[in-house]
Short mmCIF file of C-alpha atoms and ligand atoms in Angstrom, two decimals:
data_model
loop_
_atom_site.label_atom_id
_atom_site.label_comp_id
_atom_site.label_asym_id
_atom_site.label_seq_id
_atom_site.Cartn_x
_atom_site.Cartn_y
_atom_site.Cartn_z
CA MET A 1 -54.35 -41.09 -36.90
CA ARG A 2 -52.27 -39.71 -33.92
CA ARG A 3 -49.04 -38.17 -34.89
CA SER A 4 -46.81 -41.02 -33.48
CA ASP A 5 -48.98 -43.43 -35.94
CA LEU A 6 -48.26 -41.08 -38.65
CA LEU A 7 -44.58 -41.14 -38.30
CA HIS A 8 -44.71 -44.96 -37.57
CA ILE A 9 -46.83 -45.64 -40.96
CA MET A 10 -44.21 -42.95 -42.77
CA GLY A 11 -41.12 -44.76 -41.36
CA ALA A 12 -42.69 -48.38 -42.13
CA LEU A 13 -43.29 -47.38 -45.61
CA GLY A 14 -40.19 -45.42 -46.11
CA PHE A 15 -38.30 -48.32 -44.59
CA ALA A 16 -40.14 -50.47 -47.27
CA LEU A 17 -39.22 -47.78 -50.10
CA GLY A 18 -35.54 -47.93 -48.75
CA ILE A 19 -35.38 -51.60 -49.29
CA GLY A 20 -36.69 -50.89 -52.85
CA LEU A 21 -34.12 -48.68 -53.41
CA MET A 22 -31.12 -50.81 -52.27
CA HIS A 23 -31.84 -53.33 -54.91
CA PRO A 24 -31.80 -51.59 -58.54
CA THR A 25 -34.83 -53.20 -59.67
CA PRO A 26 -37.26 -51.87 -62.41
CA MET A 27 -40.32 -51.48 -60.36
CA ALA A 28 -38.22 -49.29 -57.36
CA ALA A 29 -36.44 -47.19 -60.88
CA GLN A 30 -39.93 -46.18 -61.68
CA TRP A 31 -41.61 -44.42 -58.84
CA PRO A 32 -42.00 -42.20 -57.94
CA ASN A 33 -39.91 -40.40 -60.37
CA GLY A 34 -41.68 -36.89 -59.57
CA PHE A 35 -45.15 -38.19 -59.59
CA THR A 36 -46.93 -38.73 -56.26
CA VAL A 37 -50.05 -41.02 -55.70
CA ASP A 38 -52.14 -37.97 -54.73
CA GLN A 39 -52.29 -36.47 -58.31
CA THR A 40 -53.71 -40.08 -59.76
CA PRO A 41 -56.93 -41.55 -59.85
CA HIS A 42 -55.67 -43.92 -57.20
CA ASN A 43 -55.95 -40.56 -54.49
CA LEU A 44 -59.60 -41.71 -52.97
CA THR A 45 -59.83 -38.83 -50.77
CA ARG A 46 -60.17 -36.60 -53.71
CA PRO A 47 -63.46 -38.08 -54.58
CA ALA A 48 -64.58 -38.44 -51.00
CA SER A 49 -64.38 -34.88 -50.41
CA SER A 50 -66.47 -33.95 -52.87
CA THR A 51 -69.28 -31.59 -51.97
CA ASP A 52 -71.14 -32.84 -55.23
CA PRO A 53 -75.03 -34.14 -53.74
CA ASP A 54 -74.19 -37.20 -55.82
CA MET A 55 -70.87 -37.99 -54.23
CA VAL A 56 -71.85 -37.15 -50.88
CA GLY A 57 -71.49 -40.43 -48.60
CA ARG A 58 -70.42 -42.47 -51.16
CA ILE A 59 -67.03 -42.95 -49.81
CA ARG A 60 -65.24 -41.88 -46.74
CA ASP A 61 -62.49 -39.70 -46.60
CA TYR A 62 -59.89 -40.66 -43.86
CA GLY A 63 -57.86 -38.05 -44.94
CA GLU A 64 -54.72 -39.72 -46.00
CA VAL A 65 -54.29 -41.24 -49.12
CA CYS A 66 -52.36 -44.33 -48.49
CA THR A 67 -54.22 -46.16 -46.25
CA TYR A 68 -57.02 -47.11 -48.74
CA CYS A 69 -54.29 -49.67 -49.36
CA HIS A 70 -51.61 -49.54 -46.82
CA ALA A 71 -51.28 -49.62 -43.26
CA PRO A 72 -48.51 -49.13 -40.77
CA HIS A 73 -48.79 -52.39 -39.28
CA GLY A 74 -50.07 -54.27 -42.23
CA GLY A 75 -53.59 -55.32 -42.63
CA PRO A 76 -55.17 -59.11 -42.26
CA SER A 77 -53.22 -62.13 -43.00
CA TRP A 78 -53.62 -63.72 -46.70
CA GLY A 79 -51.59 -66.41 -45.78
CA ALA A 80 -47.87 -66.98 -46.38
CA SER A 81 -47.58 -65.39 -49.91
CA PRO A 82 -46.26 -62.63 -50.96
CA ARG A 83 -48.58 -59.81 -51.92
CA ALA A 84 -47.84 -55.93 -51.14
CA PRO A 85 -45.96 -54.08 -47.83
CA LEU A 86 -48.12 -53.30 -45.35
CA TRP A 87 -51.18 -53.84 -47.13
CA ASN A 88 -54.70 -52.52 -45.51
CA ARG A 89 -57.30 -54.76 -47.66
CA ASN A 90 -58.93 -58.46 -47.40
CA ARG A 91 -58.57 -60.93 -49.75
CA PRO A 92 -61.30 -60.73 -52.34
CA ASN A 93 -62.30 -64.38 -52.86
CA ALA A 94 -64.80 -64.49 -56.00
CA SER A 95 -64.64 -67.52 -58.47
CA TYR A 96 -62.72 -66.21 -61.10
CA ARG A 97 -62.79 -67.87 -64.33
CA MET A 98 -59.19 -68.15 -66.04
CA PRO A 99 -58.28 -68.12 -70.12
CA GLU A 100 -58.61 -71.59 -71.11
CA HIS A 101 -55.15 -72.29 -72.35
CA ASN A 102 -54.02 -75.82 -74.00
CA ALA A 103 -50.59 -77.31 -73.75
CA GLN A 104 -48.45 -75.18 -75.79
CA ASN A 105 -49.69 -72.40 -73.59
CA MET A 106 -47.06 -71.08 -70.65
CA PHE A 107 -47.98 -72.33 -67.02
CA GLN A 108 -50.76 -70.27 -65.83
CA ASP A 109 -52.25 -70.46 -61.96
CA PRO A 110 -55.60 -71.65 -61.55
CA SER A 111 -56.79 -68.76 -60.10
CA PRO A 112 -55.46 -65.09 -59.96
CA SER A 113 -52.18 -65.12 -57.05
CA ASP A 114 -52.25 -62.97 -54.23
CA ARG A 115 -50.10 -60.15 -56.28
CA ALA A 116 -53.25 -60.08 -58.87
CA ARG A 117 -55.95 -59.98 -55.96
CA VAL A 118 -54.14 -57.11 -54.58
CA CYS A 119 -55.51 -54.61 -57.41
CA LEU A 120 -58.55 -57.44 -57.82
CA SER A 121 -59.19 -55.97 -53.94
CA CYS A 122 -61.14 -53.04 -55.58
CA HIS A 123 -61.07 -53.55 -59.35
CA ASP A 124 -63.41 -56.88 -59.65
CA GLY A 125 -66.21 -55.03 -57.42
CA THR A 126 -66.80 -57.49 -54.70
CA ILE A 127 -64.95 -55.32 -52.06
CA GLY A 128 -66.14 -51.55 -50.98
CA LEU A 129 -63.21 -49.36 -52.17
CA ASP A 130 -63.26 -47.54 -48.43
CA ASN A 131 -63.64 -51.20 -47.07
CA ILE A 132 -60.01 -51.22 -45.17
CA VAL A 133 -58.81 -53.02 -42.19
CA ASN A 134 -57.11 -50.29 -40.12
CA ARG A 135 -58.64 -47.02 -40.28
CA PRO A 136 -56.47 -44.40 -39.05
CA ASN A 137 -56.97 -43.20 -35.40
CA THR A 138 -57.29 -39.65 -36.26
CA TYR A 139 -60.67 -40.75 -37.98
CA GLY A 140 -63.56 -40.47 -36.05
CA GLY A 141 -66.29 -40.58 -38.42
CA PRO A 142 -68.72 -43.10 -39.64
CA GLY A 143 -67.76 -46.72 -40.95
CA PRO A 144 -66.80 -47.66 -44.81
CA ALA A 145 -69.75 -46.76 -47.05
CA ASN A 146 -68.77 -49.81 -48.51
CA GLN A 147 -69.70 -48.79 -52.22
CA THR A 148 -67.67 -51.21 -54.98
CA ILE A 149 -66.22 -49.90 -58.20
CA ASP A 150 -69.36 -51.14 -60.28
CA SER A 151 -71.64 -49.18 -58.31
CA CYS A 152 -69.42 -45.80 -58.78
CA GLU A 153 -69.00 -47.13 -62.66
CA GLY A 154 -72.79 -46.68 -62.81
CA CYS A 155 -72.90 -42.88 -62.95
CA HIS A 156 -69.13 -42.64 -63.98
CA SER A 157 -69.56 -44.18 -67.61
CA GLY A 158 -70.68 -43.23 -70.77
CA GLY A 159 -70.12 -40.20 -70.76
CA ASN A 160 -71.91 -39.81 -67.37
CA PRO A 161 -72.18 -38.03 -65.12
CA ASP A 162 -72.33 -34.33 -66.36
CA GLY A 163 -68.94 -32.50 -65.73
CA GLY A 164 -68.16 -36.11 -64.07
CA ILE A 165 -65.14 -38.48 -65.00
CA ASP A 166 -65.74 -41.44 -67.24
CA TRP A 167 -63.75 -44.79 -65.83
CA ASP A 168 -65.31 -47.20 -68.82
CA GLY A 169 -63.35 -50.56 -68.43
CA VAL A 170 -62.05 -49.64 -64.60
CA TRP A 171 -64.35 -52.54 -63.49
CA PHE A 172 -63.32 -56.50 -64.12
CA ARG A 173 -65.77 -58.75 -62.35
CA ASP A 174 -64.16 -61.94 -62.10
CA ASP A 175 -64.35 -63.21 -65.41
CA MET A 176 -60.57 -62.94 -66.13
CA ARG A 177 -60.62 -64.59 -70.01
CA LYS A 178 -61.76 -61.32 -71.13
CA GLN A 179 -58.36 -59.66 -69.55
CA HIS A 180 -54.88 -60.13 -70.36
CA PRO A 181 -53.45 -63.39 -69.13
CA VAL A 182 -51.96 -62.60 -65.16
CA SER A 183 -50.23 -65.30 -62.82
CA VAL A 184 -48.72 -67.02 -65.64
CA VAL A 185 -45.33 -68.21 -65.80
CA TYR A 186 -43.16 -65.76 -68.36
CA ASP A 187 -41.44 -69.23 -70.25
CA PRO A 188 -40.97 -68.11 -74.32
CA SER A 189 -39.61 -71.28 -74.78
CA ARG A 190 -43.02 -72.71 -74.96
CA ARG A 191 -43.90 -70.37 -77.87
CA PRO A 192 -40.70 -70.15 -79.88
CA GLY A 193 -40.39 -67.20 -81.92
CA GLU A 194 -43.48 -65.34 -80.27
CA PHE A 195 -41.97 -63.90 -77.22
CA GLN A 196 -38.69 -61.86 -76.36
CA ALA A 197 -36.41 -63.42 -73.82
CA GLY A 198 -36.98 -62.71 -70.29
CA LEU A 199 -33.74 -62.33 -67.79
CA GLY A 200 -33.31 -62.22 -64.00
CA GLY A 201 -36.57 -61.98 -62.95
CA SER A 202 -37.62 -59.11 -65.79
CA VAL A 203 -38.38 -58.80 -69.27
CA GLY A 204 -36.61 -55.69 -70.02
CA PRO A 205 -37.95 -52.74 -67.57
CA LEU A 206 -40.88 -54.94 -66.74
CA PRO A 207 -40.57 -56.87 -63.16
CA LEU A 208 -42.11 -60.40 -62.94
CA TYR A 209 -43.22 -61.78 -59.74
CA ASN A 210 -41.71 -65.56 -59.23
CA GLY A 211 -40.97 -65.34 -62.81
CA LYS A 212 -45.14 -64.58 -63.62
CA VAL A 213 -46.56 -61.73 -65.27
CA GLU A 214 -49.02 -59.79 -63.07
CA CYS A 215 -50.77 -56.71 -63.23
CA GLN A 216 -47.89 -54.99 -61.56
CA THR A 217 -45.71 -56.21 -64.58
CA CYS A 218 -47.27 -53.66 -66.65
CA HIS A 219 -48.94 -51.15 -64.03
CA GLU A 220 -47.45 -48.97 -61.46
CA PRO A 221 -50.32 -47.99 -58.84
CA HIS A 222 -48.38 -44.90 -57.54
CA SER A 223 -47.66 -42.88 -60.63
CA GLN A 224 -49.56 -41.48 -63.54
CA GLN A 225 -46.04 -40.49 -65.40
CA PHE A 226 -47.81 -42.88 -68.19
CA LYS A 227 -51.56 -43.00 -68.34
CA PHE A 228 -53.30 -45.99 -67.10
CA PHE A 229 -50.82 -46.34 -64.64
CA LEU A 230 -48.35 -47.60 -67.14
CA ARG A 231 -44.78 -48.58 -66.12
CA ILE A 232 -43.55 -47.41 -69.62
CA SER A 233 -45.14 -45.75 -72.68
CA ASN A 234 -47.51 -48.08 -74.85
CA VAL A 235 -47.10 -45.85 -78.06
CA GLY A 236 -46.96 -47.78 -80.89
CA ASN A 237 -47.39 -50.88 -78.82
CA SER A 238 -44.05 -50.10 -77.80
CA MET A 239 -44.59 -52.15 -73.88
CA CYS A 240 -46.48 -54.89 -75.87
CA LEU A 241 -43.54 -55.35 -78.21
CA VAL A 242 -41.11 -55.69 -74.84
CA CYS A 243 -42.57 -59.21 -74.93
CA HIS A 244 -44.46 -60.25 -77.72
CA VAL A 245 -42.41 -60.31 -80.97
CA THR A 246 -44.96 -58.95 -83.31
CA PRO A 247 -48.15 -56.38 -82.03
CA PRO A 248 -50.93 -58.34 -80.62
CA THR A 249 -54.20 -57.57 -82.21
CA GLU A 250 -56.74 -58.29 -79.41
CA PRO A 251 -56.92 -55.47 -76.67
CA VAL A 252 -55.06 -55.85 -73.30
CA HIS A 253 -58.46 -55.44 -71.67
CA GLN A 254 -62.14 -56.13 -72.83
CA ARG A 255 -65.74 -55.23 -70.70
C1 HEC B 301 -54.25 -48.06 -54.97
C2 HEC B 301 -53.88 -48.83 -54.01
C3 HEC B 301 -52.69 -47.43 -53.57
C4 HEC B 301 -52.00 -46.79 -52.82
C5 HEC B 301 -53.42 -46.04 -52.88
C6 HEC B 301 -51.09 -46.63 -52.25
N1 HEC B 301 -50.11 -47.68 -52.77
FE1 HEC B 301 -48.19 -48.43 -52.55
N2 HEC B 301 -48.37 -50.16 -53.22
C7 HEC B 301 -49.44 -50.79 -53.84
C8 HEC B 301 -49.22 -51.82 -54.52
C9 HEC B 301 -50.28 -52.74 -55.08
C10 HEC B 301 -47.84 -52.29 -53.87
C11 HEC B 301 -47.07 -53.64 -54.53
C12 HEC B 301 -46.53 -53.01 -56.18
C13 HEC B 301 -45.84 -54.18 -56.25
O1 HEC B 301 -46.16 -55.09 -55.97
O2 HEC B 301 -44.72 -54.05 -57.43
C14 HEC B 301 -47.36 -51.08 -53.32
C15 HEC B 301 -46.21 -50.99 -53.16
C16 HEC B 301 -45.07 -49.78 -52.14
C17 HEC B 301 -44.24 -49.77 -51.51
C18 HEC B 301 -43.00 -50.91 -51.69
C19 HEC B 301 -42.19 -50.49 -53.11
C20 HEC B 301 -42.99 -50.38 -54.44
O3 HEC B 301 -43.06 -49.32 -55.15
O4 HEC B 301 -43.36 -51.62 -54.77
C21 HEC B 301 -44.15 -48.70 -50.66
C22 HEC B 301 -42.86 -47.81 -49.90
C23 HEC B 301 -45.65 -47.79 -50.92
N3 HEC B 301 -46.01 -48.80 -51.73
C24 HEC B 301 -45.97 -46.61 -50.31
C25 HEC B 301 -46.68 -45.97 -50.81
C26 HEC B 301 -47.39 -44.56 -49.89
C27 HEC B 301 -46.35 -44.10 -49.34
C28 HEC B 301 -48.57 -44.72 -50.53
C29 HEC B 301 -49.25 -42.99 -50.26
C30 HEC B 301 -48.71 -41.89 -50.50
C31 HEC B 301 -49.31 -45.48 -51.16
N4 HEC B 301 -48.14 -46.51 -51.31
C32 HEC B 301 -50.12 -45.59 -51.40
C33 HEC B 301 -50.68 -49.94 -53.58
C34 HEC B 301 -51.06 -48.67 -53.29
C1 HEC B 302 -58.32 -48.88 -53.29
C2 HEC B 302 -58.80 -49.52 -54.24
C3 HEC B 302 -58.00 -49.97 -55.64
C4 HEC B 302 -57.25 -50.45 -55.51
C5 HEC B 302 -56.42 -51.63 -54.05
C6 HEC B 302 -56.46 -50.70 -56.96
N1 HEC B 302 -56.86 -49.42 -57.59
FE1 HEC B 302 -56.98 -49.38 -59.64
N2 HEC B 302 -58.41 -48.07 -59.52
C7 HEC B 302 -59.31 -47.83 -58.35
C8 HEC B 302 -60.41 -46.68 -58.77
C9 HEC B 302 -61.35 -46.40 -57.83
C10 HEC B 302 -60.34 -46.50 -59.74
C11 HEC B 302 -60.88 -45.23 -61.06
C12 HEC B 302 -60.66 -44.07 -60.03
C13 HEC B 302 -60.73 -42.77 -61.00
O1 HEC B 302 -60.95 -43.00 -62.27
O2 HEC B 302 -60.73 -41.66 -60.54
C14 HEC B 302 -58.96 -47.06 -60.10
C15 HEC B 302 -58.31 -46.70 -61.56
C16 HEC B 302 -57.45 -47.72 -61.87
C17 HEC B 302 -57.20 -47.39 -63.57
C18 HEC B 302 -57.49 -46.65 -64.43
C19 HEC B 302 -56.49 -45.49 -64.68
C20 HEC B 302 -56.79 -44.14 -65.48
O3 HEC B 302 -55.76 -43.33 -65.68
O4 HEC B 302 -58.36 -44.05 -65.59
C21 HEC B 302 -55.89 -48.15 -63.60
C22 HEC B 302 -55.16 -48.53 -64.84
C23 HEC B 302 -55.85 -49.16 -62.25
N3 HEC B 302 -56.61 -48.37 -61.46
C24 HEC B 302 -54.85 -50.10 -62.18
C25 HEC B 302 -55.05 -50.60 -60.67
C26 HEC B 302 -53.81 -51.80 -60.40
C27 HEC B 302 -52.86 -52.29 -61.46
C28 HEC B 302 -54.07 -52.17 -59.29
C29 HEC B 302 -53.06 -53.37 -58.40
C30 HEC B 302 -51.37 -52.83 -58.24
C31 HEC B 302 -54.93 -51.09 -58.29
N4 HEC B 302 -55.30 -50.43 -59.59
C32 HEC B 302 -55.44 -51.10 -57.52
C33 HEC B 302 -59.16 -48.34 -57.26
C34 HEC B 302 -58.18 -49.10 -56.87
C1 HEC B 303 -75.45 -40.99 -58.36
C2 HEC B 303 -74.24 -40.80 -59.31
C3 HEC B 303 -72.84 -40.89 -58.82
C4 HEC B 303 -71.99 -42.19 -58.20
C5 HEC B 303 -72.79 -43.43 -57.81
C6 HEC B 303 -70.70 -41.88 -58.09
N1 HEC B 303 -70.49 -40.37 -58.14
FE1 HEC B 303 -68.73 -39.87 -58.81
N2 HEC B 303 -69.43 -38.11 -59.58
C7 HEC B 303 -70.78 -37.83 -60.12
C8 HEC B 303 -71.18 -36.48 -60.23
C9 HEC B 303 -72.25 -35.91 -60.64
C10 HEC B 303 -69.59 -35.66 -60.22
C11 HEC B 303 -69.30 -34.75 -60.98
C12 HEC B 303 -69.11 -33.60 -59.71
C13 HEC B 303 -68.53 -32.25 -60.55
O1 HEC B 303 -67.95 -32.42 -61.52
O2 HEC B 303 -68.45 -31.60 -59.72
C14 HEC B 303 -68.77 -36.65 -59.68
C15 HEC B 303 -67.46 -36.43 -59.74
C16 HEC B 303 -66.64 -37.56 -59.20
C17 HEC B 303 -65.14 -37.42 -58.91
C18 HEC B 303 -64.37 -36.30 -59.66
C19 HEC B 303 -64.16 -35.09 -58.69
C20 HEC B 303 -63.26 -34.56 -58.49
O3 HEC B 303 -62.05 -33.93 -57.22
O4 HEC B 303 -62.92 -33.86 -59.11
C21 HEC B 303 -64.35 -38.09 -58.72
C22 HEC B 303 -63.21 -38.84 -58.83
C23 HEC B 303 -65.37 -39.36 -58.34
N3 HEC B 303 -67.06 -38.51 -58.71
C24 HEC B 303 -65.50 -40.60 -57.94
C25 HEC B 303 -66.41 -41.75 -57.56
C26 HEC B 303 -66.24 -42.60 -56.94
C27 HEC B 303 -64.89 -43.31 -56.24
C28 HEC B 303 -67.51 -43.20 -56.59
C29 HEC B 303 -68.21 -44.76 -55.86
C30 HEC B 303 -67.43 -44.52 -54.56
C31 HEC B 303 -68.48 -42.36 -56.80
N4 HEC B 303 -68.11 -41.39 -57.75
C32 HEC B 303 -69.79 -42.45 -57.43
C33 HEC B 303 -72.19 -38.70 -59.87
C34 HEC B 303 -71.36 -39.91 -58.95
C1 HEC B 304 -49.52 -57.18 -70.42
C2 HEC B 304 -49.70 -55.74 -69.68
C3 HEC B 304 -50.96 -55.34 -68.67
C4 HEC B 304 -51.37 -56.65 -67.59
C5 HEC B 304 -50.82 -57.87 -67.20
C6 HEC B 304 -52.42 -55.87 -67.25
N1 HEC B 304 -52.95 -54.53 -67.62
FE1 HEC B 304 -54.06 -53.38 -67.06
N2 HEC B 304 -53.68 -52.13 -68.84
C7 HEC B 304 -52.86 -52.52 -69.84
C8 HEC B 304 -52.69 -51.54 -70.76
C9 HEC B 304 -51.80 -51.26 -71.83
C10 HEC B 304 -53.92 -50.44 -70.16
C11 HEC B 304 -53.93 -49.30 -71.04
C12 HEC B 304 -55.59 -49.48 -71.74
C13 HEC B 304 -55.29 -49.94 -73.24
O1 HEC B 304 -54.34 -49.85 -73.66
O2 HEC B 304 -56.45 -50.81 -73.49
C14 HEC B 304 -54.61 -51.00 -69.06
C15 HEC B 304 -55.50 -50.54 -68.57
C16 HEC B 304 -56.14 -51.04 -67.59
C17 HEC B 304 -57.21 -50.32 -66.62
C18 HEC B 304 -57.89 -49.22 -67.30
C19 HEC B 304 -59.55 -49.54 -67.82
C20 HEC B 304 -59.09 -50.11 -69.05
O3 HEC B 304 -59.72 -51.27 -69.51
O4 HEC B 304 -58.40 -49.16 -69.82
C21 HEC B 304 -57.68 -51.02 -65.75
C22 HEC B 304 -58.30 -50.72 -64.38
C23 HEC B 304 -56.23 -52.32 -65.69
N3 HEC B 304 -55.38 -51.95 -66.83
C24 HEC B 304 -56.14 -53.00 -64.63
C25 HEC B 304 -55.35 -54.12 -64.47
C26 HEC B 304 -55.69 -55.14 -63.45
C27 HEC B 304 -56.36 -55.10 -62.41
C28 HEC B 304 -54.96 -56.06 -63.78
C29 HEC B 304 -54.58 -57.41 -63.25
C30 HEC B 304 -55.42 -58.40 -62.84
C31 HEC B 304 -53.95 -55.62 -65.16
N4 HEC B 304 -54.69 -54.65 -65.63
C32 HEC B 304 -53.14 -56.40 -66.11
C33 HEC B 304 -52.01 -53.34 -69.41
C34 HEC B 304 -51.60 -54.41 -68.79
C1 HEC B 305 -44.53 -58.77 -69.50
C2 HEC B 305 -44.49 -59.34 -70.89
C3 HEC B 305 -45.96 -59.05 -71.66
C4 HEC B 305 -46.21 -57.83 -71.97
C5 HEC B 305 -45.69 -56.72 -71.85
C6 HEC B 305 -47.38 -58.06 -72.92
N1 HEC B 305 -47.91 -59.46 -73.08
FE1 HEC B 305 -49.18 -60.24 -73.90
N2 HEC B 305 -48.73 -61.93 -73.09
C7 HEC B 305 -47.75 -62.24 -72.29
C8 HEC B 305 -47.87 -63.63 -71.85
C9 HEC B 305 -46.89 -64.14 -70.95
C10 HEC B 305 -48.77 -64.22 -72.47
C11 HEC B 305 -49.66 -65.48 -72.23
C12 HEC B 305 -49.02 -66.39 -72.96
C13 HEC B 305 -49.06 -67.96 -72.84
O1 HEC B 305 -50.60 -68.19 -72.41
O2 HEC B 305 -48.91 -69.04 -73.78
C14 HEC B 305 -49.32 -63.41 -73.40
C15 HEC B 305 -50.46 -63.47 -73.89
C16 HEC B 305 -51.41 -62.31 -74.67
C17 HEC B 305 -52.88 -62.49 -75.59
C18 HEC B 305 -53.26 -63.56 -75.45
C19 HEC B 305 -53.26 -64.43 -76.52
C20 HEC B 305 -51.55 -65.39 -77.07
O3 HEC B 305 -51.30 -64.55 -77.75
O4 HEC B 305 -51.62 -66.02 -75.95
C21 HEC B 305 -53.15 -61.19 -75.64
C22 HEC B 305 -53.94 -61.07 -76.61
C23 HEC B 305 -51.86 -60.08 -75.20
N3 HEC B 305 -51.12 -61.16 -74.81
C24 HEC B 305 -51.89 -58.74 -75.77
C25 HEC B 305 -51.22 -58.40 -75.31
C26 HEC B 305 -50.99 -56.48 -75.53
C27 HEC B 305 -51.99 -55.70 -76.46
C28 HEC B 305 -50.34 -56.07 -74.72
C29 HEC B 305 -49.61 -54.48 -74.75
C30 HEC B 305 -50.57 -53.65 -74.38
C31 HEC B 305 -49.20 -57.64 -74.35
N4 HEC B 305 -49.95 -58.53 -74.57
C32 HEC B 305 -48.23 -57.17 -73.38
C33 HEC B 305 -46.73 -61.24 -72.14
C34 HEC B 305 -46.52 -60.07 -72.21
#
């Protein structure tokens, strides 16, 4: 990336952050809090620079942490719906299966919203991790290795590889029935006594997006202040109990 472009992305992202901070929303308050993206598993430059023979060539090192998700001028258009600022990845278009729901359930979109697809653009295993739209200008290396998160998990699960990290469960596929409902309108009145009241676009400290629970309601993708990128601590189901009146017995994600 040229120096001018670097200044540009910093300016542009700083501008976005500035806007976030002007409105005292819970999401702005949670990040960065002294915790930065480069210290998290979302720093994909780190595995890309690995010299381990098993790792070489699996993912390109673009020399910059943000670029795997954001670009100075934003990426491709996904249409009108909001997703994330200056997004640098294509929209994943798997045939998602959503959880079954009956008339008593809260209203759910027929497929994940673009907010959720931002995460699914890596986590559903259909798009290569380094398959970004705008590569930094300073990068002159080969094109994307285009390996998807499931190909990484092939080695990085079940206690493998030797000395490597285990990321069991980070790969979602397209079956959303195994995951916590997302793109669902938070409406406690449909299930009286089961859910806490939501107020002003959030439930307690957790943000809703157009009134909906999305991945980003529970997760803050820039900070590991709480493990698994959680916005708040979930010790003793404390995060679940922000919304659920009684602790759920089912896990939040299944394999
Ligand atoms: C793994 C993907 C990913 C990486 C890497 C990443 N971001 Fe983000 N970023 C997101 C997502 C997703 C959102 C939208 C969050 C939301 O909707 O609440 C976002 C939102 C933002 C925002 C808007 C304010 C906010 O918190 O919602 C800013 C500013 C930002 N990112 C800056 C950065 C910078 C600077 C870097 C690099 C140091 C970076 N991001 C790295 C995924 C990423
Ligand atoms: C650029 C690709 C990319 C995007 C976009 C992305 N992730 Fe990830 N995420 C990864 C990879 C790769 C890992 C596994 C890396 C590791 O464990 O070292 C991961 C790991 C995680 C983990 C497990 C962290 C841990 O502590 O084990 C969570 C939780 C997560 N991501 C949530 C999200 C959410 C929520 C979003 C959207 C807001 C998102 N991710 C967007 C690539 C991405
Ligand atoms: C063929 C098996 C294999 C595949 C596929 C694989 N890895 Fe690895 N990975 C390894 C091994 C072995 C290590 C341990 C290296 C070490 O500890 O020095 C490792 C280490 C890592 C580390 C830790 C390095 C560090 O800085 O601590 C990360 C992160 C990582 N891999 C990410 C990935 C990502 C992302 C992918 C997919 C694009 C991937 N791996 C695919 C075998 C693999
Ligand atoms: C209602 C809150 C909530 C929502 C919504 C949510 N998650 Fe999670 N997620 C969690 C919690 C809590 C964990 C920690 C692991 C656990 O408790 O099982 C987690 C763990 C993860 C992990 C780590 C692997 C694992 O299974 O433990 C990934 C990856 C992840 N979430 C991605 C996502 C993505 C992508 C979405 C949207 C499609 C999403 N999450 C929606 C609460 C949520
Ligand atoms: C931001 C609010 C919120 C948080 C936090 C939250 N949930 Fe949920 N949960 C919901 C909503 C909304 C639904 C869907 C209700 C519907 O479809 O009628 C739901 C549904 C579920 C379901 C499906 C069964 C059912 O009753 O509909 C399970 C299981 C579940 N949540 C588990 C968890 C767990 C475990 C946690 C904590 C890790 C958690 N939830 C945190 C809002 C939340």
